[in-house]
Coordinates of C-alpha atoms in Angstrom, one line a residue:
M257 CA -21.8 -17.4 -23.1
Q258 CA -21.8 -13.7 -22.4
E259 CA -24.9 -14.2 -20.2
R260 CA -23.0 -16.6 -18.0
I261 CA -20.0 -14.4 -17.2
R262 CA -19.9 -12.6 -13.8
N263 CA -17.2 -10.1 -13.2
I264 CA -16.7 -9.1 -9.5
A265 CA -14.0 -7.4 -7.4
I266 CA -13.5 -8.0 -3.7
I267 CA -13.0 -4.7 -1.8
A268 CA -12.5 -4.1 1.9
H269 CA -10.3 -2.5 4.5
V270 CA -6.9 -4.1 5.2
D271 CA -7.0 -7.4 7.1
H272 CA -10.8 -8.0 6.8
G273 CA -10.2 -11.2 4.9
K274 CA -10.4 -10.6 1.2
T275 CA -7.5 -12.9 0.1
T276 CA -8.7 -15.6 2.6
L277 CA -12.2 -15.5 1.0
V278 CA -10.6 -15.9 -2.4
D279 CA -8.8 -19.0 -1.1
A280 CA -12.2 -20.4 0.1
M281 CA -13.9 -19.6 -3.2
L282 CA -11.2 -21.4 -5.1
K283 CA -11.5 -24.5 -2.9
H284 CA -15.3 -24.5 -3.2
A285 CA -15.1 -24.3 -7.0
G286 CA -12.8 -27.3 -7.1
V287 CA -9.8 -25.4 -8.6
F288 CA -7.4 -27.4 -6.5
R289 CA -6.9 -31.2 -6.6
E290 CA -7.6 -33.2 -3.5
N291 CA -3.9 -33.9 -3.0
E292 CA -2.6 -30.5 -4.0
A293 CA -0.4 -28.6 -1.5
I294 CA -2.0 -25.2 -1.1
T295 CA -0.4 -22.2 0.6
E296 CA -2.5 -19.8 2.7
R297 CA -3.5 -16.5 0.9
V298 CA -2.5 -18.0 -2.5
M299 CA -3.2 -14.6 -4.2
D300 CA -0.5 -12.8 -2.2
S301 CA 2.2 -14.0 -4.7
N302 CA 5.2 -11.7 -4.2
D303 CA 7.6 -11.9 -1.2
L304 CA 6.6 -8.6 0.4
E305 CA 2.9 -9.5 0.3
K306 CA 3.6 -12.9 2.0
E307 CA 5.9 -11.3 4.7
R308 CA 3.6 -8.5 5.6
G309 CA 0.3 -10.3 5.2
I310 CA -1.1 -7.5 3.0
T311 CA -2.1 -7.3 -0.7
I312 CA -0.2 -4.7 -2.7
L313 CA -1.1 -5.5 -6.3
A314 CA -4.6 -6.2 -7.7
K315 CA -4.8 -9.7 -9.3
N316 CA -7.2 -11.6 -11.5
L317 CA -8.5 -15.2 -11.4
S318 CA -11.5 -17.0 -12.7
V319 CA -13.6 -20.0 -11.4
H320 CA -16.3 -22.1 -13.0
H321 CA -19.4 -22.8 -10.9
G322 CA -22.1 -24.7 -12.7
P323 CA -22.8 -23.0 -16.0
Y324 CA -21.2 -19.7 -14.8
K325 CA -17.7 -18.3 -15.3
I326 CA -16.9 -15.9 -12.4
N327 CA -13.9 -13.6 -12.9
I328 CA -12.7 -12.4 -9.5
V329 CA -10.3 -9.5 -8.9
D330 CA -8.5 -9.4 -5.5
T331 CA -7.7 -5.8 -4.5
P332 CA -5.4 -4.2 -1.8
G333 CA -6.9 -2.9 1.4
H334 CA -4.4 -0.1 2.2
A335 CA -5.4 3.4 1.1
D336 CA -1.8 3.9 -0.2
F337 CA -2.6 1.4 -2.9
G338 CA -5.9 2.9 -3.8
G339 CA -4.8 3.5 -7.3
E340 CA -4.9 -0.3 -7.8
V341 CA -8.5 -0.4 -6.7
E342 CA -9.7 2.6 -8.7
R343 CA -8.6 1.1 -12.0
V344 CA -9.8 -2.5 -11.5
L345 CA -13.3 -1.2 -10.7
K346 CA -13.6 -0.4 -14.4
M347 CA -13.2 -4.1 -15.2
V348 CA -16.1 -5.4 -13.0
D349 CA -19.9 -5.3 -12.9
S350 CA -20.3 -5.5 -9.1
V351 CA -18.2 -5.6 -5.9
L352 CA -18.2 -7.8 -2.8
L353 CA -17.8 -5.3 0.0
L354 CA -16.2 -7.3 2.8
V355 CA -16.7 -6.0 6.3
D356 CA -15.3 -7.5 9.5
A357 CA -18.1 -8.6 11.9
L358 CA -16.4 -7.0 14.9
D359 CA -14.6 -3.9 13.5
G360 CA -17.3 -2.7 11.1
P361 CA -16.6 -0.2 8.3
M362 CA -13.1 1.3 8.5
P363 CA -11.5 4.2 6.6
Q364 CA -10.6 2.2 3.6
T365 CA -14.1 0.6 3.4
R366 CA -15.4 4.2 3.0
F367 CA -12.8 5.0 0.3
V368 CA -13.4 1.9 -1.9
L369 CA -17.2 1.9 -1.4
K370 CA -17.4 5.6 -2.5
K371 CA -15.4 4.8 -5.7
S372 CA -17.7 1.8 -6.6
L373 CA -20.9 3.8 -5.8
D374 CA -19.7 6.7 -8.0
L375 CA -19.2 4.2 -10.9
G376 CA -22.9 3.0 -10.5
L377 CA -21.9 -0.5 -9.3
K378 CA -24.4 -2.3 -6.9
P379 CA -22.4 -3.9 -4.1
I380 CA -23.0 -7.2 -2.3
V381 CA -22.3 -6.8 1.4
V382 CA -20.4 -9.7 2.9
I383 CA -20.1 -9.7 6.7
N384 CA -16.9 -11.8 7.3
K385 CA -15.4 -13.4 10.5
I386 CA -18.8 -14.1 12.1
D387 CA -17.0 -16.9 14.0
R388 CA -14.7 -14.3 15.7
P389 CA -15.2 -13.9 19.5
G390 CA -17.1 -10.7 20.2
S391 CA -18.5 -10.4 16.6
R392 CA -21.7 -8.3 16.2
P393 CA -23.0 -8.9 12.7
E394 CA -26.4 -7.2 13.1
V395 CA -24.8 -4.0 14.5
V396 CA -22.2 -4.0 11.6
V397 CA -25.0 -4.3 9.0
D398 CA -26.6 -1.1 10.5
M399 CA -23.2 0.6 10.4
V400 CA -22.8 -0.4 6.7
F401 CA -26.3 0.9 5.9
D402 CA -25.5 4.3 7.6
L403 CA -22.3 4.5 5.5
F404 CA -24.2 3.9 2.3
C405 CA -26.6 6.7 3.2
E406 CA -23.7 9.0 4.1
L407 CA -22.1 8.3 0.7
N408 CA -25.3 9.2 -1.2
A409 CA -26.1 5.7 -2.5
N410 CA -29.2 5.5 -4.7
D411 CA -32.2 3.4 -3.8
E412 CA -31.1 0.4 -5.9
Q413 CA -27.7 0.5 -4.2
L414 CA -29.2 0.8 -0.8
D415 CA -31.2 -2.4 -1.4
F416 CA -28.0 -4.5 -1.1
P417 CA -28.0 -8.3 -0.5
I418 CA -26.2 -9.5 2.7
V419 CA -24.2 -12.7 3.1
Y420 CA -22.6 -13.8 6.4
T421 CA -19.4 -15.7 6.0
S422 CA -16.4 -17.2 7.8
A423 CA -13.8 -17.2 5.0
K424 CA -11.3 -19.0 7.3
L425 CA -13.7 -21.9 8.0
G426 CA -15.1 -21.8 4.5
Y427 CA -18.9 -21.3 5.0
A428 CA -21.5 -18.7 4.1
K429 CA -25.1 -18.2 5.2
L430 CA -27.9 -15.8 4.2
D431 CA -29.5 -15.9 7.7
L432 CA -27.5 -16.1 10.9
A433 CA -29.9 -18.7 12.4
S434 CA -29.4 -21.2 9.5
D435 CA -26.8 -23.9 9.3
S436 CA -24.2 -24.0 6.5
S437 CA -21.0 -25.8 5.8
S438 CA -20.0 -24.4 2.4
L439 CA -19.8 -21.2 0.3
E440 CA -22.8 -22.2 -1.9
P441 CA -25.0 -19.4 -0.6
L442 CA -22.4 -16.8 -1.6
F443 CA -22.1 -18.2 -5.1
A444 CA -25.9 -18.2 -5.4
V445 CA -26.1 -14.5 -4.4
V446 CA -23.3 -13.6 -6.9
E447 CA -25.0 -15.4 -9.8
S448 CA -28.4 -14.0 -9.1
N449 CA -27.5 -10.4 -8.2
V450 CA -24.6 -9.5 -10.5
H451 CA -25.8 -8.7 -14.0
P452 CA -23.9 -10.1 -17.0
P453 CA -21.4 -7.7 -18.6
K454 CA -23.0 -5.1 -20.8
G455 CA -21.7 -4.7 -24.3
D456 CA -22.5 -5.5 -27.9
A457 CA -20.9 -8.8 -29.1
A458 CA -21.6 -7.7 -32.7
A459 CA -20.0 -4.2 -32.4
P460 CA -16.3 -3.5 -33.3
F461 CA -13.8 -4.7 -30.7
Q462 CA -12.9 -2.5 -27.7
L463 CA -10.8 -3.3 -24.6
L464 CA -9.7 -0.9 -21.9
V465 CA -6.2 -1.6 -20.5
T466 CA -6.3 -1.7 -16.7
N467 CA -3.2 -3.6 -15.8
I468 CA 0.3 -4.0 -17.3
D469 CA 2.9 -6.6 -16.7
Y470 CA 6.2 -7.7 -18.4
N471 CA 7.2 -11.1 -19.5
D472 CA 10.9 -11.8 -20.5
Y473 CA 9.8 -14.0 -23.4
I474 CA 6.9 -12.1 -25.0
G475 CA 7.5 -8.5 -23.7
R476 CA 4.8 -6.2 -22.3
I477 CA 1.4 -7.8 -21.7
A478 CA -1.8 -5.9 -21.1
T479 CA -4.9 -7.0 -19.1
G480 CA -8.4 -5.6 -19.4
K481 CA -12.1 -6.3 -20.0
I482 CA -13.6 -6.6 -23.5
Y483 CA -16.3 -4.0 -23.6
N484 CA -17.5 -4.8 -27.1
G485 CA -16.9 -7.3 -29.9
K486 CA -14.7 -10.3 -29.8
V487 CA -11.0 -11.0 -30.5
K488 CA -8.9 -13.8 -31.9
A489 CA -5.2 -14.6 -31.4
G490 CA -3.1 -13.2 -34.3
E491 CA -5.6 -10.4 -35.1
T492 CA -4.4 -6.9 -36.0
L493 CA -5.6 -4.2 -33.6
A494 CA -5.3 -0.5 -33.2
L495 CA -3.8 1.0 -30.0
V496 CA -5.5 4.3 -29.1
K497 CA -3.1 6.2 -26.8
R498 CA -4.4 8.7 -24.1
D499 CA -3.3 11.6 -26.3
G500 CA -5.5 10.3 -29.2
S501 CA -2.7 9.0 -31.4
V502 CA -3.3 5.6 -33.0
T503 CA -0.7 2.8 -33.8
K504 CA -1.4 -0.7 -35.1
G505 CA 0.0 -4.0 -33.9
R506 CA -0.7 -7.7 -34.0
I507 CA -1.7 -9.9 -31.1
S508 CA 1.2 -12.4 -30.6
K509 CA -0.4 -14.2 -27.6
L510 CA -3.9 -14.2 -26.1
F511 CA -4.5 -15.5 -22.6
G512 CA -7.6 -16.2 -20.5
Y513 CA -7.8 -17.3 -16.8
E514 CA -8.6 -20.7 -15.6
G515 CA -8.4 -20.7 -11.8
L516 CA -5.1 -19.0 -10.9
K517 CA -3.4 -19.9 -14.1
Q518 CA -3.1 -17.9 -17.3
V519 CA -4.0 -20.2 -20.2
E520 CA -3.5 -19.5 -23.9
I521 CA -6.8 -19.2 -25.8
D522 CA -7.8 -18.7 -29.5
E523 CA -10.7 -16.4 -29.0
A524 CA -12.4 -14.2 -26.4
I525 CA -15.8 -12.6 -26.3
T526 CA -17.5 -9.5 -24.8
G527 CA -17.4 -9.3 -21.0
D528 CA -14.4 -11.6 -20.6
I529 CA -11.2 -10.4 -18.9
V530 CA -8.1 -11.3 -21.0
T531 CA -4.4 -10.6 -21.2
L532 CA -2.7 -10.1 -24.6
A533 CA 0.8 -9.5 -25.9
G534 CA 2.2 -7.8 -29.0
F535 CA 2.1 -4.1 -28.1
D536 CA 5.4 -2.9 -26.6
D537 CA 4.3 0.7 -25.8
V538 CA 0.9 0.0 -24.4
G539 CA 0.0 1.8 -21.1
I540 CA -2.7 1.8 -18.5
G541 CA -5.9 3.7 -19.4
E542 CA -5.3 3.2 -23.2
T543 CA -7.8 1.4 -25.5
L544 CA -7.2 -1.6 -27.8
A545 CA -9.8 -1.4 -30.6
A546 CA -10.7 -2.9 -34.0
A547 CA -8.1 -1.8 -36.6
D548 CA -10.8 -0.4 -38.9
N549 CA -12.7 1.5 -36.1
P550 CA -10.2 2.8 -33.5
V551 CA -12.5 4.4 -30.9
A552 CA -11.2 5.1 -27.3
L553 CA -13.0 4.2 -24.1
P554 CA -13.3 6.7 -21.2
Y555 CA -10.9 6.0 -18.4
V556 CA -11.4 6.4 -14.6
A557 CA -9.5 9.4 -13.1
I558 CA -6.9 8.3 -10.5
D559 CA -6.6 10.4 -7.3
E560 CA -3.4 12.6 -7.2
P561 CA -0.4 11.8 -5.0
T562 CA -0.4 13.4 -1.5
I563 CA 3.2 12.8 -0.4
A564 CA 6.6 13.4 -2.0
M565 CA 10.2 12.5 -1.1
N566 CA 13.5 12.8 -2.8
F567 CA 15.4 9.7 -4.1
I568 CA 19.1 10.7 -4.1
V569 CA 22.2 8.9 -5.3
N570 CA 24.0 7.5 -2.2
N571 CA 27.1 9.6 -1.5
S572 CA 28.0 8.3 2.0
P573 CA 31.5 6.9 2.8
F574 CA 30.0 3.4 2.5
A575 CA 28.5 4.1 -1.0
G576 CA 28.8 1.2 -3.4
R577 CA 29.8 -1.4 -0.8
E578 CA 26.6 -3.4 -0.6
G579 CA 24.6 -2.4 -3.7
K580 CA 25.2 -3.3 -7.4
L581 CA 23.0 -0.5 -8.9
V582 CA 24.1 2.8 -7.5
T583 CA 24.2 5.5 -10.3
S584 CA 21.6 8.1 -11.2
R585 CA 21.0 6.3 -14.5
N586 CA 20.2 3.0 -12.7
I587 CA 17.8 4.7 -10.3
R588 CA 16.1 6.7 -13.2
E589 CA 15.6 3.5 -15.3
R590 CA 14.1 1.7 -12.3
L591 CA 11.7 4.5 -11.6
D592 CA 10.7 4.7 -15.3
K593 CA 10.0 1.0 -15.2
E594 CA 7.8 1.4 -12.1
L595 CA 5.8 4.3 -13.7
R596 CA 4.6 1.9 -16.4
T597 CA 2.6 -0.2 -13.9
N598 CA 2.2 2.0 -10.8
V599 CA -0.5 4.5 -11.9
S600 CA -0.5 6.5 -8.6
L601 CA 3.2 7.3 -8.8
R602 CA 4.8 10.5 -10.2
V603 CA 8.5 11.1 -10.9
E604 CA 10.1 14.5 -11.6
D605 CA 13.6 15.6 -12.3
T606 CA 15.2 18.3 -10.0
E607 CA 17.9 20.9 -10.5
N608 CA 20.4 18.3 -9.2
P609 CA 20.9 15.4 -11.7
D610 CA 21.5 13.0 -8.8
T611 CA 18.1 13.7 -7.2
F612 CA 14.6 12.7 -8.3
K613 CA 11.4 13.9 -6.7
V614 CA 9.0 10.9 -6.3
S615 CA 5.4 11.4 -5.3
G616 CA 2.9 8.8 -4.1
R617 CA -0.3 8.2 -2.2
G618 CA 1.4 7.7 1.2
E619 CA 4.4 6.6 3.2
L620 CA 3.6 2.9 2.7
H621 CA 3.2 3.3 -1.0
L622 CA 6.7 4.8 -1.4
S623 CA 8.3 2.6 1.2
I624 CA 7.1 -0.5 -0.6
L625 CA 8.8 0.8 -3.8
I626 CA 12.0 1.5 -1.8
E627 CA 11.9 -2.0 -0.2
N628 CA 11.5 -3.6 -3.6
M629 CA 14.4 -1.6 -5.0
R630 CA 16.8 -2.5 -2.2
R631 CA 15.9 -6.2 -2.7
E632 CA 16.8 -5.9 -6.4
G633 CA 20.3 -4.6 -5.5
Y634 CA 19.7 -0.8 -5.6
E635 CA 21.4 1.6 -3.2
L636 CA 20.1 5.1 -2.6
A637 CA 19.4 7.8 0.0
V638 CA 15.9 9.1 0.7
S639 CA 14.7 12.4 2.3
K640 CA 12.0 13.0 4.8
P641 CA 8.4 12.6 3.3
E642 CA 6.7 16.0 2.6
V643 CA 3.0 16.5 1.9
I644 CA 2.0 18.1 -1.5
C645 CA 0.0 21.3 -1.0
R646 CA -2.2 22.8 -3.7
E647 CA -3.3 26.3 -4.5
I648 CA -7.1 26.4 -5.0
N649 CA -8.8 29.8 -5.7
G650 CA -5.6 31.6 -4.5
Q651 CA -5.7 29.8 -1.1
K652 CA -3.0 27.3 0.0
M653 CA -4.7 23.9 0.6
E654 CA -3.2 20.8 2.2
P655 CA -4.4 17.2 2.1
M656 CA -6.4 16.0 5.1
E657 CA -6.6 12.4 6.3
Y658 CA -9.5 10.6 7.9
L659 CA -7.9 8.8 10.9
V660 CA -9.4 6.0 13.0
V661 CA -7.6 4.9 16.2
D662 CA -8.8 1.8 18.2
V663 CA -7.4 1.9 21.7
P664 CA -8.1 0.7 25.2
G665 CA -10.2 3.2 27.2
E666 CA -7.4 4.0 29.6
Y667 CA -5.3 5.6 26.9
Q668 CA -7.9 7.8 25.3
G669 CA -6.5 10.9 27.0
A670 CA -3.0 10.3 25.7
I671 CA -4.4 9.9 22.1
I672 CA -6.4 13.1 22.2
E673 CA -3.4 15.0 23.8
K674 CA -1.1 13.8 20.9
M675 CA -3.6 15.0 18.3
G676 CA -3.9 18.5 19.6
P677 CA -0.5 19.9 18.4
R678 CA -0.9 17.9 15.2
K679 CA -4.1 20.0 14.4
G680 CA -6.4 17.0 14.5
D681 CA -10.2 17.5 14.9
M682 CA -12.0 14.7 16.7
T683 CA -15.2 13.8 14.9
S684 CA -16.4 10.9 16.9
M685 CA -15.7 8.5 19.9
Q686 CA -17.6 5.3 20.5
P687 CA -17.1 2.1 22.5
M688 CA -16.1 -1.0 20.6
G689 CA -16.4 -3.9 23.1
E690 CA -13.4 -3.5 25.4
T691 CA -11.8 -0.8 23.2
L692 CA -12.7 2.8 22.1
R693 CA -12.8 3.9 18.5
I694 CA -11.8 7.6 18.1
E695 CA -12.0 9.3 14.7
F696 CA -10.2 12.4 13.6
V697 CA -9.7 14.6 10.6
V698 CA -6.1 15.5 10.6
P699 CA -3.6 17.1 8.2
A700 CA -1.5 14.5 6.3
R701 CA 1.6 16.3 7.8
G702 CA 0.4 15.4 11.3
L703 CA 0.5 11.7 10.5
I704 CA 4.3 11.6 9.8
G705 CA 5.9 10.0 12.8
L706 CA 2.6 9.6 14.6
R707 CA 2.4 5.7 14.6
G708 CA 5.6 5.3 16.6
E709 CA 4.5 7.8 19.2
L710 CA 1.1 6.3 19.6
L711 CA 2.5 2.8 20.0
T712 CA 4.9 4.1 22.7
E713 CA 2.1 6.0 24.5
T714 CA -0.3 3.0 24.5
R715 CA 2.2 0.2 25.2
G716 CA 1.8 -1.1 21.7
T717 CA -2.0 -1.5 21.9
A718 CA -3.2 1.2 19.5
V719 CA -4.4 0.3 16.0
M720 CA -4.4 3.3 13.6
T721 CA -5.7 3.4 10.1
H722 CA -6.2 6.3 7.8
T723 CA -7.3 7.3 4.3
F724 CA -7.4 10.5 2.2
H725 CA -10.3 12.8 3.2
D726 CA -10.1 16.1 1.3
Y727 CA -8.1 19.2 0.7
A728 CA -8.6 22.0 3.4
P729 CA -7.0 25.4 4.1
F730 CA -3.4 25.1 5.4
R731 CA -3.5 24.7 9.2
G732 CA -0.1 26.3 10.1
D733 CA 3.0 24.9 11.7
I734 CA 3.0 21.4 13.2
P735 CA 5.9 20.7 15.7
G736 CA 8.3 18.0 14.5
R737 CA 10.5 15.6 16.4
K738 CA 11.1 16.7 20.0
N739 CA 14.4 14.8 20.5
G740 CA 17.8 15.4 19.0
V741 CA 20.1 12.7 17.7
L742 CA 23.5 11.2 18.7
M743 CA 25.9 11.3 15.7
A744 CA 29.2 9.5 15.3
M745 CA 32.2 11.9 15.1
E746 CA 34.5 9.7 13.1
H747 CA 34.9 6.5 11.0
G748 CA 35.5 3.3 12.9
D749 CA 34.0 0.2 14.6
T750 CA 31.8 0.8 17.7
T751 CA 33.1 -0.7 21.0
A752 CA 31.0 -1.9 23.9
Y753 CA 33.1 0.2 26.3
S754 CA 32.2 3.5 24.6
L755 CA 28.5 2.5 24.0
D756 CA 28.2 1.7 27.7
A757 CA 29.2 5.2 28.5
L758 CA 26.7 6.6 25.9
Q759 CA 23.7 4.6 27.1
P760 CA 22.5 7.2 29.6
R761 CA 22.5 9.8 26.9
G762 CA 19.5 8.3 25.0
I763 CA 18.4 5.3 22.9
L764 CA 21.1 3.6 20.7
F765 CA 20.4 2.3 17.2
V766 CA 23.6 0.3 16.8
G767 CA 25.3 -2.4 18.8
A768 CA 29.0 -3.1 19.4
G769 CA 31.3 -4.0 16.5
V770 CA 29.3 -2.1 13.9
E771 CA 31.2 0.1 11.4
V772 CA 30.1 3.7 11.5
Y773 CA 31.2 7.0 9.8
G774 CA 31.2 10.6 10.8
G775 CA 27.8 12.2 10.5
M776 CA 25.9 8.9 10.8
V777 CA 23.1 8.9 13.4
I778 CA 23.7 6.1 16.0
G779 CA 20.9 7.0 18.4
Q780 CA 18.2 9.3 19.7
H781 CA 19.3 11.9 22.2
A782 CA 17.4 12.2 25.5
K783 CA 17.4 16.0 25.1
D784 CA 16.3 18.2 22.2
N785 CA 19.7 19.0 20.8
D786 CA 22.0 17.0 18.5
L787 CA 25.2 15.7 20.0
D788 CA 28.4 14.5 18.4
V789 CA 29.8 11.5 20.2
N790 CA 32.6 9.0 19.8
P791 CA 31.2 5.4 19.8
C792 CA 34.5 3.9 18.7
K793 CA 36.7 4.8 21.7
G794 CA 38.6 1.8 23.2
K795 CA 39.5 1.3 26.8
K796 CA 43.0 2.4 27.7
L797 CA 44.8 -0.7 29.0
T798 CA 47.3 -0.3 31.9
N799 CA 49.0 -2.7 34.3
V800 CA 47.4 -1.0 37.2
R801 CA 44.1 -2.4 38.5
A802 CA 41.6 0.0 40.1
S803 CA 38.6 -1.1 42.1
G804 CA 35.3 -0.7 40.2
S805 CA 36.8 0.0 36.8
D806 CA 36.6 -3.6 35.6
D807 CA 32.9 -4.1 36.0
A808 CA 31.2 -6.3 33.4
I809 CA 29.7 -4.2 30.6
K810 CA 25.9 -4.7 30.1
L811 CA 24.5 -3.1 26.9
T812 CA 20.8 -2.7 26.4
P813 CA 19.9 -4.2 23.0
P814 CA 19.8 -1.4 20.3
R815 CA 16.5 -0.3 18.7
I816 CA 16.8 -1.6 15.1
L817 CA 14.6 0.6 12.9
T818 CA 12.6 -0.8 10.0
L819 CA 12.5 1.3 6.7
E820 CA 9.0 2.8 7.6
Q821 CA 10.2 3.6 11.2
A822 CA 13.4 5.3 9.8
L823 CA 11.3 7.4 7.3
E824 CA 9.0 8.5 10.2
F825 CA 12.0 9.3 12.5
I826 CA 14.2 11.5 10.3
D827 CA 14.1 15.3 10.3
D828 CA 14.5 17.8 7.5
D829 CA 18.3 17.8 7.7
E830 CA 18.6 14.0 7.7
L831 CA 18.5 11.2 5.1
V832 CA 17.8 7.4 5.2
E833 CA 20.6 5.5 3.5
V834 CA 19.0 2.3 2.0
T835 CA 21.2 -0.6 0.7
P836 CA 20.4 -4.2 0.1
K837 CA 21.8 -5.2 3.5
S838 CA 21.4 -2.1 5.7
I839 CA 19.2 0.9 6.6
R840 CA 21.1 3.7 8.2
I841 CA 20.2 7.3 9.2
R842 CA 22.7 10.1 8.4
K843 CA 22.9 13.9 8.4
K844 CA 22.6 15.4 4.9
E845 CA 25.8 17.4 5.7
L846 CA 28.4 14.9 7.1
D847 CA 31.1 17.5 8.0
P848 CA 30.4 18.8 11.6
N849 CA 32.0 22.2 10.9
R850 CA 29.8 22.9 7.9
R851 CA 26.8 21.7 9.8
K852 CA 27.4 24.3 12.5
K853 CA 27.7 27.1 9.9
K854 CA 24.2 26.2 8.5

């Protein structure tokens, strides 16, 4: 049976079609009944993944194709969730590197490919979306080969098999000129090119834990690949912690995968990916081993966080109105729970017991955590993201990002002009059909607030993606936000009359009839200074009518900021107040007199 197992991960840049390809493979393998209602991107199982159309958590499934059992791991495409990709690569024996037939290799393609090459895996290159207008599969294959060379792939890895697919239409072909109506060629390539899992079925049992979940009925459950030996439900095992300590426990439940479902099994063998329960304090990177021979397996190192922000107990005048979980104890417990499964996250206590320093791989990584917390009923305030600098050989080093911007040619000057003050170095510029692809190496600090500015400058046409590049010497000061803000002077409900008078001053973030408090930011000032304004002033009513004073009020719709936009917008002296129903921006110091003294 071990010879018939194939373990693969699907890796790619965001939106190149990983999850859609998994859908097509499930359909081809007959996992769904003919009359079964199937949702699109069936692996994007939580609400945030469905809403945003992105994969956040790596997930497992398994399909049977002829005599073979193929375990597939779907991985995220965003660099911020790279920690998910790094650990699942330890579970598989090969990767399907998915590349868009028009876009070609992107920053995250480079990141995940480098990780898999370093582990000695031999990738299978899948050129997806060949049905897309403007697709150029032959050119993209050359670009992929160049990327392999750039990343120092060995001769065996450079001799990669190529499959051309349209995941959306559900077909694959080995040659562009041939006809195909199914994914059979893709399955054939996987079965012939991916070697069976290595490992000794007769050796003592060893499993490396690469994923942790929690079940209300059976407690913590651990997922991983069996490296050696076999295991039975009810067996006693040793848990080898990362510090070398050993504890013993008994397997209460043992699960395998059939399609998308976890099914209870009695026994599992070398090379299979299984989930088991019975160990309450198990963590990612730890080893479950035979009780009489507890030997740990080596664990892949996870890249360190690059961005930090403070999570603060909400102390605004509206604190506790909309959220149920508002105390520092609630927030700490939730962060501790996240640490168990989110390997790229770090949480530190600060001098203030109401403030926690949370570090992650990027703004999106942390904003997804904040978004999940607010949906669960938490209320908190969040500070501006700051990059984490290191000292290497006595020199201050900061994280650099590899940035790719796809933009219509007429806006190239605006993009390059924006990158100058942000200390970005342009490394390449090349045409991509009707657009230009411009690549930069830029300090991570320079990306904070950049997305909104680029979209404004390019009328919403720019597409920017980035991934961690390296640490480099500190590049000096980078200018922050140019505009000041409009702040409410007092508590009250906004009126259309007063907002109409404030419209010429800048861009408003609130409409009429919204309750505000003193120190809350209600808009962006047109000039570079902050301005205290009164948005709650009503019109004085008299019995004298004057010509021109009774004109109809026409308010421009306010700019409603999303969580990511608010985090990019704020300055060092501001906070984002996050509740289950609202996202507000406020000054750290609400009292205007104390603010002026600072």
